[in-house]
Amino acid sequence: MKRILIIEDELDIAELEKDYLEINGYTVDIIQNGAEGFKRALSNQYHLIILDIMLPEMDGYKICREIRGIVDIPIIIVSAKKDEIDKIRGLGIGADDYITKPFSPQELVARIKSHLSRYERLKNNSSISVKELHFNTLRIEPETRRVYLAEREIILTTKEFDLLLFLASNPDIVFNKDALFEKIWGLDSLGDVATVTVHIRKLREKIEQDPSDPKYIETIWGAGYRFKKSL
């Protein structure tokens, strides 16, 4: 049985989320305090986290940023902050999805099922036969899901790694945003293809010497993105 942690200070919203999730067979814990939620998130007891932004003691952005390099599970932000910049910021620090309040409980459950299914497929994928991918000073290890740049480990979120691995495994091929979204987030995902742009930007910030003049992940204007095999 999948266990979900809700970090939400509005109890009526948290209980609504819990009711719908329990009906669908999930075990759910609610924490209303950001600092306490952060501690529980690190306990390795959960398969997914639903995270509000405006929380007492520790906000959701900081929680997401701090746990993302440690906890490899889906993180869904559910927030009343509706501006595009808030969504971009949430996705940029490692959230897998961003839902604005008020929301449809059925949609939340659908997105949770989609993300859990996606993570499960990734973890159970035994088809990877390539031990390592090397591109100049960039090294990608598919089996350990680690990335190194000049022997320095680069910490990527799950989706950032999946996106990089897919592009690097198909070098010099141009993929548009729709194709990348379908491949990385899955046909059953309900998100926005703008997520691809956000993740490309974050990847460039982490692996490119000059993100404004990328050498690995190129933008092909009007077509999409491609991974350049040789610099």
PDB file of N, CA and C in Angstrom, residues 48-152:
ATOM      1  N   LEU A  48       5.113   9.385  -1.869  1.00  0.00           N
ATOM      2  CA  LEU A  48       4.804  10.652  -2.537  1.00  0.00           C
ATOM      3  C   LEU A  48       4.502  11.704  -1.476  1.00  0.00           C
ATOM      4  N   ILE A  49       4.823  12.974  -1.805  1.00  0.00           N
ATOM      5  CA  ILE A  49       4.564  14.085  -0.887  1.00  0.00           C
ATOM      6  C   ILE A  49       3.691  15.121  -1.581  1.00  0.00           C
ATOM      7  N   ILE A  50       2.625  15.540  -0.892  1.00  0.00           N
ATOM      8  CA  ILE A  50       1.796  16.667  -1.330  1.00  0.00           C
ATOM      9  C   ILE A  50       2.183  17.847  -0.452  1.00  0.00           C
ATOM     10  N   LEU A  51       2.607  18.936  -1.081  1.00  0.00           N
ATOM     11  CA  LEU A  51       3.271  20.006  -0.340  1.00  0.00           C
ATOM     12  C   LEU A  51       2.644  21.367  -0.611  1.00  0.00           C
ATOM     13  N   ASP A  52       2.222  22.057   0.451  1.00  0.00           N
ATOM     14  CA  ASP A  52       1.776  23.447   0.336  1.00  0.00           C
ATOM     15  C   ASP A  52       3.021  24.339   0.363  1.00  0.00           C
ATOM     16  N   ILE A  53       2.862  25.583  -0.066  1.00  0.00           N
ATOM     17  CA  ILE A  53       3.989  26.525  -0.035  1.00  0.00           C
ATOM     18  C   ILE A  53       4.002  27.353   1.234  1.00  0.00           C
ATOM     19  N   MET A  54       2.876  27.956   1.558  1.00  0.00           N
ATOM     20  CA  MET A  54       2.796  28.829   2.725  1.00  0.00           C
ATOM     21  C   MET A  54       2.558  28.006   3.979  1.00  0.00           C
ATOM     22  N   LEU A  55       3.643  27.752   4.709  1.00  0.00           N
ATOM     23  CA  LEU A  55       3.598  26.903   5.893  1.00  0.00           C
ATOM     24  C   LEU A  55       4.293  27.587   7.065  1.00  0.00           C
ATOM     25  N   PRO A  56       3.865  27.316   8.298  1.00  0.00           N
ATOM     26  CA  PRO A  56       4.564  27.876   9.451  1.00  0.00           C
ATOM     27  C   PRO A  56       5.937  27.254   9.643  1.00  0.00           C
ATOM     28  N   GLU A  57       6.910  28.083  10.041  1.00  0.00           N
ATOM     29  CA  GLU A  57       8.283  27.700  10.404  1.00  0.00           C
ATOM     30  C   GLU A  57       9.191  27.387   9.216  1.00  0.00           C
ATOM     31  N   MET A  58       8.662  26.736   8.178  1.00  0.00           N
ATOM     32  CA  MET A  58       9.489  26.396   7.019  1.00  0.00           C
ATOM     33  C   MET A  58       8.580  26.308   5.798  1.00  0.00           C
ATOM     34  N   ASP A  59       8.859  27.136   4.779  1.00  0.00           N
ATOM     35  CA  ASP A  59       7.942  27.152   3.631  1.00  0.00           C
ATOM     36  C   ASP A  59       8.195  25.985   2.687  1.00  0.00           C
ATOM     37  N   GLY A  60       7.209  25.744   1.816  1.00  0.00           N
ATOM     38  CA  GLY A  60       7.267  24.601   0.915  1.00  0.00           C
ATOM     39  C   GLY A  60       8.409  24.643  -0.069  1.00  0.00           C
ATOM     40  N   TYR A  61       8.781  25.836  -0.525  1.00  0.00           N
ATOM     41  CA  TYR A  61       9.911  25.948  -1.438  1.00  0.00           C
ATOM     42  C   TYR A  61      11.182  25.402  -0.793  1.00  0.00           C
ATOM     43  N   LYS A  62      11.412  25.805   0.450  1.00  0.00           N
ATOM     44  CA  LYS A  62      12.630  25.361   1.139  1.00  0.00           C
ATOM     45  C   LYS A  62      12.579  23.858   1.403  1.00  0.00           C
ATOM     46  N   ILE A  63      11.409  23.357   1.783  1.00  0.00           N
ATOM     47  CA  ILE A  63      11.274  21.919   2.020  1.00  0.00           C
ATOM     48  C   ILE A  63      11.614  21.147   0.753  1.00  0.00           C
ATOM     49  N   CYS A  64      11.025  21.571  -0.367  1.00  0.00           N
ATOM     50  CA  CYS A  64      11.249  20.884  -1.640  1.00  0.00           C
ATOM     51  C   CYS A  64      12.719  20.926  -2.021  1.00  0.00           C
ATOM     52  N   ARG A  65      13.326  22.091  -1.904  1.00  0.00           N
ATOM     53  CA  ARG A  65      14.730  22.253  -2.287  1.00  0.00           C
ATOM     54  C   ARG A  65      15.642  21.375  -1.429  1.00  0.00           C
ATOM     55  N   GLU A  66      15.364  21.329  -0.119  1.00  0.00           N
ATOM     56  CA  GLU A  66      16.242  20.604   0.803  1.00  0.00           C
ATOM     57  C   GLU A  66      16.120  19.085   0.660  1.00  0.00           C
ATOM     58  N   ILE A  67      14.905  18.595   0.406  1.00  0.00           N
ATOM     59  CA  ILE A  67      14.728  17.139   0.377  1.00  0.00           C
ATOM     60  C   ILE A  67      14.943  16.538  -1.008  1.00  0.00           C
ATOM     61  N   ARG A  68      14.917  17.369  -2.059  1.00  0.00           N
ATOM     62  CA  ARG A  68      14.945  16.812  -3.410  1.00  0.00           C
ATOM     63  C   ARG A  68      16.210  16.020  -3.703  1.00  0.00           C
ATOM     64  N   GLY A  69      17.336  16.447  -3.207  1.00  0.00           N
ATOM     65  CA  GLY A  69      18.562  15.704  -3.455  1.00  0.00           C
ATOM     66  C   GLY A  69      18.716  14.465  -2.592  1.00  0.00           C
ATOM     67  N   ILE A  70      17.784  14.287  -1.651  1.00  0.00           N
ATOM     68  CA  ILE A  70      17.887  13.172  -0.700  1.00  0.00           C
ATOM     69  C   ILE A  70      16.785  12.143  -0.909  1.00  0.00           C
ATOM     70  N   VAL A  71      15.569  12.625  -1.127  1.00  0.00           N
ATOM     71  CA  VAL A  71      14.400  11.759  -1.225  1.00  0.00           C
ATOM     72  C   VAL A  71      13.982  11.640  -2.686  1.00  0.00           C
ATOM     73  N   ASP A  72      14.037  10.452  -3.234  1.00  0.00           N
ATOM     74  CA  ASP A  72      13.724  10.236  -4.639  1.00  0.00           C
ATOM     75  C   ASP A  72      12.298   9.707  -4.791  1.00  0.00           C
ATOM     76  N   ILE A  73      11.326  10.574  -4.545  1.00  0.00           N
ATOM     77  CA  ILE A  73       9.912  10.258  -4.706  1.00  0.00           C
ATOM     78  C   ILE A  73       9.223  11.462  -5.337  1.00  0.00           C
ATOM     79  N   PRO A  74       8.026  11.277  -5.906  1.00  0.00           N
ATOM     80  CA  PRO A  74       7.309  12.422  -6.482  1.00  0.00           C
ATOM     81  C   PRO A  74       6.930  13.452  -5.420  1.00  0.00           C
ATOM     82  N   ILE A  75       7.060  14.726  -5.786  1.00  0.00           N
ATOM     83  CA  ILE A  75       6.634  15.833  -4.933  1.00  0.00           C
ATOM     84  C   ILE A  75       5.642  16.667  -5.735  1.00  0.00           C
ATOM     85  N   ILE A  76       4.428  16.808  -5.216  1.00  0.00           N
ATOM     86  CA  ILE A  76       3.398  17.614  -5.877  1.00  0.00           C
ATOM     87  C   ILE A  76       3.089  18.818  -5.010  1.00  0.00           C
ATOM     88  N   ILE A  77       3.307  20.002  -5.549  1.00  0.00           N
ATOM     89  CA  ILE A  77       2.956  21.232  -4.833  1.00  0.00           C
ATOM     90  C   ILE A  77       1.492  21.563  -5.099  1.00  0.00           C
ATOM     91  N   VAL A  78       0.745  21.801  -4.036  1.00  0.00           N
ATOM     92  CA  VAL A  78      -0.647  22.253  -4.131  1.00  0.00           C
ATOM     93  C   VAL A  78      -0.722  23.578  -3.398  1.00  0.00           C
ATOM     94  N   SER A  79      -0.930  24.662  -4.141  1.00  0.00           N
ATOM     95  CA  SER A  79      -0.797  25.988  -3.541  1.00  0.00           C
ATOM     96  C   SER A  79      -1.827  26.970  -4.090  1.00  0.00           C
ATOM     97  N   ALA A  80      -2.134  27.990  -3.283  1.00  0.00           N
ATOM     98  CA  ALA A  80      -3.005  29.083  -3.717  1.00  0.00           C
ATOM     99  C   ALA A  80      -2.247  30.103  -4.554  1.00  0.00           C
ATOM    100  N   LYS A  81      -0.934  30.002  -4.610  1.00  0.00           N
ATOM    101  CA  LYS A  81      -0.113  30.920  -5.402  1.00  0.00           C
ATOM    102  C   LYS A  81      -0.232  30.527  -6.876  1.00  0.00           C
ATOM    103  N   LYS A  82      -0.878  31.392  -7.659  1.00  0.00           N
ATOM    104  CA  LYS A  82      -1.264  31.034  -9.018  1.00  0.00           C
ATOM    105  C   LYS A  82      -0.394  31.652 -10.107  1.00  0.00           C
ATOM    106  N   ASP A  83       0.486  32.576  -9.751  1.00  0.00           N
ATOM    107  CA  ASP A  83       1.288  33.238 -10.780  1.00  0.00           C
ATOM    108  C   ASP A  83       2.210  32.238 -11.480  1.00  0.00           C
ATOM    109  N   GLU A  84       2.443  32.473 -12.759  1.00  0.00           N
ATOM    110  CA  GLU A  84       3.302  31.594 -13.538  1.00  0.00           C
ATOM    111  C   GLU A  84       4.696  31.483 -12.932  1.00  0.00           C
ATOM    112  N   ILE A  85       5.202  32.569 -12.361  1.00  0.00           N
ATOM    113  CA  ILE A  85       6.536  32.555 -11.773  1.00  0.00           C
ATOM    114  C   ILE A  85       6.614  31.603 -10.584  1.00  0.00           C
ATOM    115  N   ASP A  86       5.495  31.472  -9.842  1.00  0.00           N
ATOM    116  CA  ASP A  86       5.469  30.551  -8.702  1.00  0.00           C
ATOM    117  C   ASP A  86       5.535  29.105  -9.181  1.00  0.00           C
ATOM    118  N   LYS A  87       4.793  28.832 -10.270  1.00  0.00           N
ATOM    119  CA  LYS A  87       4.824  27.478 -10.836  1.00  0.00           C
ATOM    120  C   LYS A  87       6.218  27.149 -11.362  1.00  0.00           C
ATOM    121  N   ILE A  88       6.814  28.086 -12.074  1.00  0.00           N
ATOM    122  CA  ILE A  88       8.155  27.872 -12.617  1.00  0.00           C
ATOM    123  C   ILE A  88       9.165  27.658 -11.497  1.00  0.00           C
ATOM    124  N   ARG A  89       9.026  28.449 -10.435  1.00  0.00           N
ATOM    125  CA  ARG A  89       9.949  28.297  -9.304  1.00  0.00           C
ATOM    126  C   ARG A  89       9.787  26.926  -8.655  1.00  0.00           C
ATOM    127  N   GLY A  90       8.543  26.503  -8.447  1.00  0.00           N
ATOM    128  CA  GLY A  90       8.306  25.200  -7.825  1.00  0.00           C
ATOM    129  C   GLY A  90       8.865  24.055  -8.645  1.00  0.00           C
ATOM    130  N   LEU A  91       8.618  24.084  -9.950  1.00  0.00           N
ATOM    131  CA  LEU A  91       9.147  23.039 -10.819  1.00  0.00           C
ATOM    132  C   LEU A  91      10.666  23.117 -10.913  1.00  0.00           C
ATOM    133  N   GLY A  92      11.186  24.348 -10.851  1.00  0.00           N
ATOM    134  CA  GLY A  92      12.624  24.544 -10.974  1.00  0.00           C
ATOM    135  C   GLY A  92      13.423  24.002  -9.809  1.00  0.00           C
ATOM    136  N   ILE A  93      12.824  23.931  -8.629  1.00  0.00           N
ATOM    137  CA  ILE A  93      13.555  23.434  -7.462  1.00  0.00           C
ATOM    138  C   ILE A  93      13.309  21.947  -7.221  1.00  0.00           C
ATOM    139  N   GLY A  94      12.557  21.322  -8.139  1.00  0.00           N
ATOM    140  CA  GLY A  94      12.461  19.869  -8.045  1.00  0.00           C
ATOM    141  C   GLY A  94      11.089  19.263  -7.892  1.00  0.00           C
ATOM    142  N   ALA A  95      10.025  20.091  -7.821  1.00  0.00           N
ATOM    143  CA  ALA A  95       8.686  19.519  -7.745  1.00  0.00           C
ATOM    144  C   ALA A  95       8.356  18.831  -9.064  1.00  0.00           C
ATOM    145  N   ASP A  96       7.608  17.740  -8.986  1.00  0.00           N
ATOM    146  CA  ASP A  96       7.216  17.017 -10.192  1.00  0.00           C
ATOM    147  C   ASP A  96       5.942  17.584 -10.805  1.00  0.00           C
ATOM    148  N   ASP A  97       5.166  18.302 -10.008  1.00  0.00           N
ATOM    149  CA  ASP A  97       3.906  18.854 -10.499  1.00  0.00           C
ATOM    150  C   ASP A  97       3.514  20.031  -9.619  1.00  0.00           C
ATOM    151  N   TYR A  98       2.632  20.880 -10.152  1.00  0.00           N
ATOM    152  CA  TYR A  98       2.191  22.070  -9.424  1.00  0.00           C
ATOM    153  C   TYR A  98       0.699  22.252  -9.704  1.00  0.00           C
ATOM    154  N   ILE A  99      -0.116  22.178  -8.668  1.00  0.00           N
ATOM    155  CA  ILE A  99      -1.565  22.311  -8.793  1.00  0.00           C
ATOM    156  C   ILE A  99      -2.008  23.527  -7.987  1.00  0.00           C
ATOM    157  N   THR A 100      -2.855  24.359  -8.576  1.00  0.00           N
ATOM    158  CA  THR A 100      -3.313  25.557  -7.873  1.00  0.00           C
ATOM    159  C   THR A 100      -4.658  25.313  -7.183  1.00  0.00           C
ATOM    160  N   LYS A 101      -4.838  25.969  -6.050  1.00  0.00           N
ATOM    161  CA  LYS A 101      -6.099  25.927  -5.317  1.00  0.00           C
ATOM    162  C   LYS A 101      -7.033  27.013  -5.854  1.00  0.00           C
ATOM    163  N   PRO A 102      -8.356  26.771  -5.883  1.00  0.00           N
ATOM    164  CA  PRO A 102      -9.020  25.503  -5.576  1.00  0.00           C
ATOM    165  C   PRO A 102      -8.783  24.476  -6.680  1.00  0.00           C
ATOM    166  N   PHE A 103      -8.835  23.216  -6.319  1.00  0.00           N
ATOM    167  CA  PHE A 103      -8.517  22.160  -7.263  1.00  0.00           C
ATOM    168  C   PHE A 103      -9.589  21.077  -7.197  1.00  0.00           C
ATOM    169  N   SER A 104      -9.601  20.263  -8.217  1.00  0.00           N
ATOM    170  CA  SER A 104     -10.503  19.114  -8.243  1.00  0.00           C
ATOM    171  C   SER A 104      -9.835  17.940  -7.520  1.00  0.00           C
ATOM    172  N   PRO A 105     -10.446  17.397  -6.478  1.00  0.00           N
ATOM    173  CA  PRO A 105      -9.850  16.247  -5.791  1.00  0.00           C
ATOM    174  C   PRO A 105      -9.618  15.062  -6.727  1.00  0.00           C
ATOM    175  N   GLN A 106     -10.551  14.880  -7.685  1.00  0.00           N
ATOM    176  CA  GLN A 106     -10.383  13.780  -8.637  1.00  0.00           C
ATOM    177  C   GLN A 106      -9.142  13.992  -9.504  1.00  0.00           C
ATOM    178  N   GLU A 107      -8.896  15.263  -9.885  1.00  0.00           N
ATOM    179  CA  GLU A 107      -7.707  15.546 -10.678  1.00  0.00           C
ATOM    180  C   GLU A 107      -6.441  15.290  -9.869  1.00  0.00           C
ATOM    181  N   LEU A 108      -6.468  15.675  -8.599  1.00  0.00           N
ATOM    182  CA  LEU A 108      -5.314  15.434  -7.733  1.00  0.00           C
ATOM    183  C   LEU A 108      -5.011  13.942  -7.652  1.00  0.00           C
ATOM    184  N   VAL A 109      -6.051  13.132  -7.450  1.00  0.00           N
ATOM    185  CA  VAL A 109      -5.862  11.685  -7.366  1.00  0.00           C
ATOM    186  C   VAL A 109      -5.316  11.144  -8.682  1.00  0.00           C
ATOM    187  N   ALA A 110      -5.839  11.659  -9.809  1.00  0.00           N
ATOM    188  CA  ALA A 110      -5.364  11.205 -11.124  1.00  0.00           C
ATOM    189  C   ALA A 110      -3.887  11.525 -11.320  1.00  0.00           C
ATOM    190  N   ARG A 111      -3.492  12.719 -10.906  1.00  0.00           N
ATOM    191  CA  ARG A 111      -2.082  13.100 -11.056  1.00  0.00           C
ATOM    192  C   ARG A 111      -1.196  12.259 -10.145  1.00  0.00           C
ATOM    193  N   ILE A 112      -1.662  11.995  -8.936  1.00  0.00           N
ATOM    194  CA  ILE A 112      -0.895  11.165  -8.009  1.00  0.00           C
ATOM    195  C   ILE A 112      -0.692   9.766  -8.578  1.00  0.00           C
ATOM    196  N   LYS A 113      -1.756   9.182  -9.113  1.00  0.00           N
ATOM    197  CA  LYS A 113      -1.644   7.854  -9.720  1.00  0.00           C
ATOM    198  C   LYS A 113      -0.648   7.865 -10.875  1.00  0.00           C
ATOM    199  N   SER A 114      -0.703   8.932 -11.678  1.00  0.00           N
ATOM    200  CA  SER A 114       0.196   9.049 -12.824  1.00  0.00           C
ATOM    201  C   SER A 114       1.655   9.116 -12.381  1.00  0.00           C
ATOM    202  N   HIS A 115       1.942   9.954 -11.387  1.00  0.00           N
ATOM    203  CA  HIS A 115       3.323  10.109 -10.937  1.00  0.00           C
ATOM    204  C   HIS A 115       3.841   8.843 -10.251  1.00  0.00           C
ATOM    205  N   LEU A 116       3.012   8.208  -9.439  1.00  0.00           N
ATOM    206  CA  LEU A 116       3.441   6.980  -8.780  1.00  0.00           C
ATOM    207  C   LEU A 116       3.710   5.884  -9.800  1.00  0.00           C
ATOM    208  N   SER A 117       2.841   5.797 -10.812  1.00  0.00           N
ATOM    209  CA  SER A 117       3.026   4.799 -11.855  1.00  0.00           C
ATOM    210  C   SER A 117       4.309   5.053 -12.626  1.00  0.00           C
ATOM    211  N   ARG A 118       4.568   6.320 -12.903  1.00  0.00           N
ATOM    212  CA  ARG A 118       5.771   6.692 -13.651  1.00  0.00           C
ATOM    213  C   ARG A 118       7.040   6.341 -12.869  1.00  0.00           C
ATOM    214  N   TYR A 119       7.049   6.669 -11.584  1.00  0.00           N
ATOM    215  CA  TYR A 119       8.216   6.371 -10.752  1.00  0.00           C
ATOM    216  C   TYR A 119       8.417   4.857 -10.632  1.00  0.00           C
ATOM    217  N   GLU A 120       7.313   4.135 -10.530  1.00  0.00           N
ATOM    218  CA  GLU A 120       7.411   2.685 -10.394  1.00  0.00           C
ATOM    219  C   GLU A 120       8.017   2.073 -11.656  1.00  0.00           C
ATOM    220  N   ARG A 121       7.595   2.563 -12.818  1.00  0.00           N
ATOM    221  CA  ARG A 121       8.143   2.050 -14.070  1.00  0.00           C
ATOM    222  C   ARG A 121       9.638   2.338 -14.172  1.00  0.00           C
ATOM    223  N   LEU A 122      10.038   3.530 -13.728  1.00  0.00           N
ATOM    224  CA  LEU A 122      11.457   3.885 -13.791  1.00  0.00           C
ATOM    225  C   LEU A 122      12.288   2.994 -12.888  1.00  0.00           C
ATOM    226  N   LYS A 123      11.794   2.744 -11.687  1.00  0.00           N
ATOM    227  CA  LYS A 123      12.559   1.947 -10.738  1.00  0.00           C
ATOM    228  C   LYS A 123      12.640   0.483 -11.156  1.00  0.00           C
ATOM    229  N   ASN A 124      11.606   0.009 -11.850  1.00  0.00           N
ATOM    230  CA  ASN A 124      11.570  -1.394 -12.247  1.00  0.00           C
ATOM    231  C   ASN A 124      12.128  -1.637 -13.634  1.00  0.00           C
ATOM    232  N   ASN A 125      12.587  -0.571 -14.268  1.00  0.00           N
ATOM    233  CA  ASN A 125      13.080  -0.702 -15.640  1.00  0.00           C
ATOM    234  C   ASN A 125      14.432  -1.426 -15.631  1.00  0.00           C
ATOM    235  N   SER A 126      14.444  -2.592 -16.176  1.00  0.00           N
ATOM    236  CA  SER A 126      15.683  -3.385 -16.196  1.00  0.00           C
ATOM    237  C   SER A 126      16.270  -3.486 -17.604  1.00  0.00           C
ATOM    238  N   SER A 127      15.753  -2.642 -18.516  1.00  0.00           N
ATOM    239  CA  SER A 127      16.178  -2.752 -19.909  1.00  0.00           C
ATOM    240  C   SER A 127      17.464  -1.981 -20.198  1.00  0.00           C
ATOM    241  N   ILE A 128      17.939  -1.181 -19.228  1.00  0.00           N
ATOM    242  CA  ILE A 128      19.134  -0.378 -19.481  1.00  0.00           C
ATOM    243  C   ILE A 128      20.370  -1.269 -19.503  1.00  0.00           C
ATOM    244  N   SER A 129      21.057  -1.288 -20.621  1.00  0.00           N
ATOM    245  CA  SER A 129      22.246  -2.131 -20.736  1.00  0.00           C
ATOM    246  C   SER A 129      23.527  -1.305 -20.782  1.00  0.00           C
ATOM    247  N   VAL A 130      23.395  -0.016 -21.076  1.00  0.00           N
ATOM    248  CA  VAL A 130      24.568   0.843 -21.156  1.00  0.00           C
ATOM    249  C   VAL A 130      25.058   1.184 -19.753  1.00  0.00           C
ATOM    250  N   LYS A 131      26.322   0.920 -19.500  1.00  0.00           N
ATOM    251  CA  LYS A 131      26.873   1.186 -18.173  1.00  0.00           C
ATOM    252  C   LYS A 131      27.084   2.676 -17.953  1.00  0.00           C
ATOM    253  N   GLU A 132      27.664   3.347 -18.951  1.00  0.00           N
ATOM    254  CA  GLU A 132      27.962   4.774 -18.816  1.00  0.00           C
ATOM    255  C   GLU A 132      27.865   5.446 -20.179  1.00  0.00           C
ATOM    256  N   LEU A 133      27.565   6.733 -20.139  1.00  0.00           N
ATOM    257  CA  LEU A 133      27.602   7.564 -21.332  1.00  0.00           C
ATOM    258  C   LEU A 133      28.619   8.665 -21.087  1.00  0.00           C
ATOM    259  N   HIS A 134      29.525   8.877 -22.044  1.00  0.00           N
ATOM    260  CA  HIS A 134      30.576   9.879 -21.888  1.00  0.00           C
ATOM    261  C   HIS A 134      30.479  10.916 -23.004  1.00  0.00           C
ATOM    262  N   PHE A 135      30.501  12.177 -22.630  1.00  0.00           N
ATOM    263  CA  PHE A 135      30.507  13.280 -23.575  1.00  0.00           C
ATOM    264  C   PHE A 135      31.454  14.346 -23.045  1.00  0.00           C
ATOM    265  N   ASN A 136      32.675  14.356 -23.578  1.00  0.00           N
ATOM    266  CA  ASN A 136      33.697  15.279 -23.089  1.00  0.00           C
ATOM    267  C   ASN A 136      33.874  15.074 -21.579  1.00  0.00           C
ATOM    268  N   THR A 137      33.595  16.079 -20.751  1.00  0.00           N
ATOM    269  CA  THR A 137      33.765  15.931 -19.302  1.00  0.00           C
ATOM    270  C   THR A 137      32.480  15.490 -18.602  1.00  0.00           C
ATOM    271  N   LEU A 138      31.425  15.252 -19.372  1.00  0.00           N
ATOM    272  CA  LEU A 138      30.141  14.846 -18.802  1.00  0.00           C
ATOM    273  C   LEU A 138      30.029  13.328 -18.817  1.00  0.00           C
ATOM    274  N   ARG A 139      29.716  12.748 -17.668  1.00  0.00           N
ATOM    275  CA  ARG A 139      29.536  11.301 -17.558  1.00  0.00           C
ATOM    276  C   ARG A 139      28.180  10.997 -16.939  1.00  0.00           C
ATOM    277  N   ILE A 140      27.430  10.132 -17.594  1.00  0.00           N
ATOM    278  CA  ILE A 140      26.103   9.746 -17.117  1.00  0.00           C
ATOM    279  C   ILE A 140      26.113   8.256 -16.817  1.00  0.00           C
ATOM    280  N   GLU A 141      25.687   7.878 -15.617  1.00  0.00           N
ATOM    281  CA  GLU A 141      25.618   6.475 -15.213  1.00  0.00           C
ATOM    282  C   GLU A 141      24.155   6.061 -15.094  1.00  0.00           C
ATOM    283  N   PRO A 142      23.589   5.411 -16.111  1.00  0.00           N
ATOM    284  CA  PRO A 142      22.165   5.044 -16.078  1.00  0.00           C
ATOM    285  C   PRO A 142      21.782   4.131 -14.918  1.00  0.00           C
ATOM    286  N   GLU A 143      22.630   3.157 -14.608  1.00  0.00           N
ATOM    287  CA  GLU A 143      22.270   2.189 -13.579  1.00  0.00           C
ATOM    288  C   GLU A 143      22.234   2.804 -12.187  1.00  0.00           C
ATOM    289  N   THR A 144      23.177   3.693 -11.894  1.00  0.00           N
ATOM    290  CA  THR A 144      23.203   4.323 -10.572  1.00  0.00           C
ATOM    291  C   THR A 144      22.459   5.648 -10.556  1.00  0.00           C
ATOM    292  N   ARG A 145      22.038   6.116 -11.763  1.00  0.00           N
ATOM    293  CA  ARG A 145      21.313   7.376 -11.918  1.00  0.00           C
ATOM    294  C   ARG A 145      22.135   8.540 -11.343  1.00  0.00           C
ATOM    295  N   ARG A 146      23.419   8.532 -11.688  1.00  0.00           N
ATOM    296  CA  ARG A 146      24.320   9.606 -11.262  1.00  0.00           C
ATOM    297  C   ARG A 146      24.922  10.302 -12.471  1.00  0.00           C
ATOM    298  N   VAL A 147      25.239  11.584 -12.275  1.00  0.00           N
ATOM    299  CA  VAL A 147      25.822  12.388 -13.342  1.00  0.00           C
ATOM    300  C   VAL A 147      27.052  13.101 -12.785  1.00  0.00           C
ATOM    301  N   TYR A 148      28.128  13.102 -13.572  1.00  0.00           N
ATOM    302  CA  TYR A 148      29.364  13.752 -13.148  1.00  0.00           C
ATOM    303  C   TYR A 148      29.820  14.725 -14.224  1.00  0.00           C
ATOM    304  N   LEU A 149      30.299  15.857 -13.807  1.00  0.00           N
ATOM    305  CA  LEU A 149      30.868  16.850 -14.705  1.00  0.00           C
ATOM    306  C   LEU A 149      32.283  17.128 -14.222  1.00  0.00           C
ATOM    307  N   ALA A 150      33.276  16.738 -15.028  1.00  0.00           N
ATOM    308  CA  ALA A 150      34.683  16.849 -14.635  1.00  0.00           C
ATOM    309  C   ALA A 150      34.913  16.190 -13.282  1.00  0.00           C
ATOM    310  N   GLU A 151      34.321  14.993 -13.110  1.00  0.00           N
ATOM    311  CA  GLU A 151      34.446  14.167 -11.901  1.00  0.00           C
ATOM    312  C   GLU A 151      33.729  14.751 -10.684  1.00  0.00           C
ATOM    313  N   ARG A 152      33.012  15.835 -10.850  1.00  0.00           N
ATOM    314  CA  ARG A 152      32.207  16.390  -9.752  1.00  0.00           C
ATOM    315  C   ARG A 152      30.757  15.951  -9.943  1.00  0.00           C
TER     316      ARG A 152
END
